[in-house]
Amino acid sequence: MLAQRTAQHSLRKLALQQPGAFSPLAISKPIAPSVSLTVYKSSQQRRLAATQPLPQNEGYDILVKQRLNRPVSPHLGIYKPQTTWTLSIANRITGSVLSGAFYVFGFGYLVQPLLGLHLFESPSMVAGAAALSLLLKVPVKFVLSYFFTFHSFNGVRHLVWDTGRQFTNQQVIRTGWFVVGLSAVTAGYLTFGM
């Protein structure tokens, strides 16, 4: 690397001293050193920039103004929704909601005896669910059962992928829509059939 840079530097220096030395005519006829038209001053390229000392708060203000003028990078808005990433996001959301509900319920179950509450005992939960109106009970039951079935069936789908099967684009899309449909049917059965 150093040898290449040294050779390149020497060739640039020679080209500045004798500009016509590398033309096709110069190869057949050597040019006398007195014909040189350019005077060599420096082979280093330099950029002269004026700097001035600034207090730290002024420098920060300039930086903030520069950031406001930067264009915003495109994000999800420029992409056409695809089955693969939509179902991946849905799988993560359903898993987060289910695990969050599990942690809240578990924490409440452990803390209620210390606070003298009886919210998570079976008779209290049955009475609370019975007191809800049908317009609230059915959607809540369907959403919770859909989240549970979707996340479960999608987990089975991922286990099938771990075996190396059903992994082409068409198969991934087909199994994704199959999981969505099977989850809806199963959630409907759990909501209305049980």
PDB file of N, CA and C in Angstrom, residues 5 19 41 53 69 85 101-102 112 116 137 145-147 194:
ATOM      1  N   ARG A   5       1.264   4.183  -2.928  1.00  0.00           N
ATOM      2  CA  ARG A   5       1.070   5.609  -2.665  1.00  0.00           C
ATOM      3  C   ARG A   5       2.318   6.412  -3.053  1.00  0.00           C
ATOM      4  N   PRO A  19       3.708  18.421 -18.005  1.00  0.00           N
ATOM      5  CA  PRO A  19       2.334  18.038 -18.311  1.00  0.00           C
ATOM      6  C   PRO A  19       2.193  17.188 -19.560  1.00  0.00           C
ATOM      7  N   LYS A  41       4.313  23.334  -7.245  1.00  0.00           N
ATOM      8  CA  LYS A  41       4.351  23.989  -5.940  1.00  0.00           C
ATOM      9  C   LYS A  41       4.172  22.961  -4.829  1.00  0.00           C
ATOM     10  N   PRO A  53     -13.626  30.045  17.040  1.00  0.00           N
ATOM     11  CA  PRO A  53     -14.060  29.433  18.300  1.00  0.00           C
ATOM     12  C   PRO A  53     -15.477  29.893  18.658  1.00  0.00           C
ATOM     13  N   ASN A  69     -32.981  20.852   9.408  1.00  0.00           N
ATOM     14  CA  ASN A  69     -32.994  20.971   7.948  1.00  0.00           C
ATOM     15  C   ASN A  69     -32.734  19.658   7.227  1.00  0.00           C
ATOM     16  N   TRP A  85     -44.298  -9.684   6.600  1.00  0.00           N
ATOM     17  CA  TRP A  85     -43.958  -8.788   7.709  1.00  0.00           C
ATOM     18  C   TRP A  85     -45.185  -8.356   8.491  1.00  0.00           C
ATOM     19  N   ALA A 101     -50.627  -9.482  29.846  1.00  0.00           N
ATOM     20  CA  ALA A 101     -51.809  -9.856  30.628  1.00  0.00           C
ATOM     21  C   ALA A 101     -51.469 -10.933  31.646  1.00  0.00           C
ATOM     22  N   PHE A 102     -50.627 -11.875  31.243  1.00  0.00           N
ATOM     23  CA  PHE A 102     -50.215 -12.931  32.173  1.00  0.00           C
ATOM     24  C   PHE A 102     -49.455 -12.347  33.357  1.00  0.00           C
ATOM     25  N   GLN A 112     -52.664  -9.731  45.985  1.00  0.00           N
ATOM     26  CA  GLN A 112     -53.996  -9.516  46.558  1.00  0.00           C
ATOM     27  C   GLN A 112     -54.130  -9.967  48.007  1.00  0.00           C
ATOM     28  N   GLY A 116     -55.457  -7.547  51.131  1.00  0.00           N
ATOM     29  CA  GLY A 116     -56.778  -7.902  51.630  1.00  0.00           C
ATOM     30  C   GLY A 116     -57.844  -7.911  50.547  1.00  0.00           C
ATOM     31  N   LYS A 137     -68.798  -8.335  26.632  1.00  0.00           N
ATOM     32  CA  LYS A 137     -68.262  -9.665  26.898  1.00  0.00           C
ATOM     33  C   LYS A 137     -67.823 -10.380  25.611  1.00  0.00           C
ATOM     34  N   SER A 145     -59.322 -14.646  22.716  1.00  0.00           N
ATOM     35  CA  SER A 145     -59.173 -15.984  22.142  1.00  0.00           C
ATOM     36  C   SER A 145     -58.475 -15.925  20.776  1.00  0.00           C
ATOM     37  N   TYR A 146     -58.737 -14.873  19.992  1.00  0.00           N
ATOM     38  CA  TYR A 146     -58.031 -14.745  18.709  1.00  0.00           C
ATOM     39  C   TYR A 146     -56.535 -14.548  18.938  1.00  0.00           C
ATOM     40  N   PHE A 147     -56.174 -13.677  19.888  1.00  0.00           N
ATOM     41  CA  PHE A 147     -54.756 -13.458  20.176  1.00  0.00           C
ATOM     42  C   PHE A 147     -54.090 -14.770  20.601  1.00  0.00           C
ATOM     43  N   MET A 194     -68.446 -22.301  23.249  1.00  0.00           N
ATOM     44  CA  MET A 194     -68.166 -22.834  24.591  1.00  0.00           C
ATOM     45  C   MET A 194     -68.945 -22.062  25.632  1.00  0.00           C
TER      46      MET A 194
END
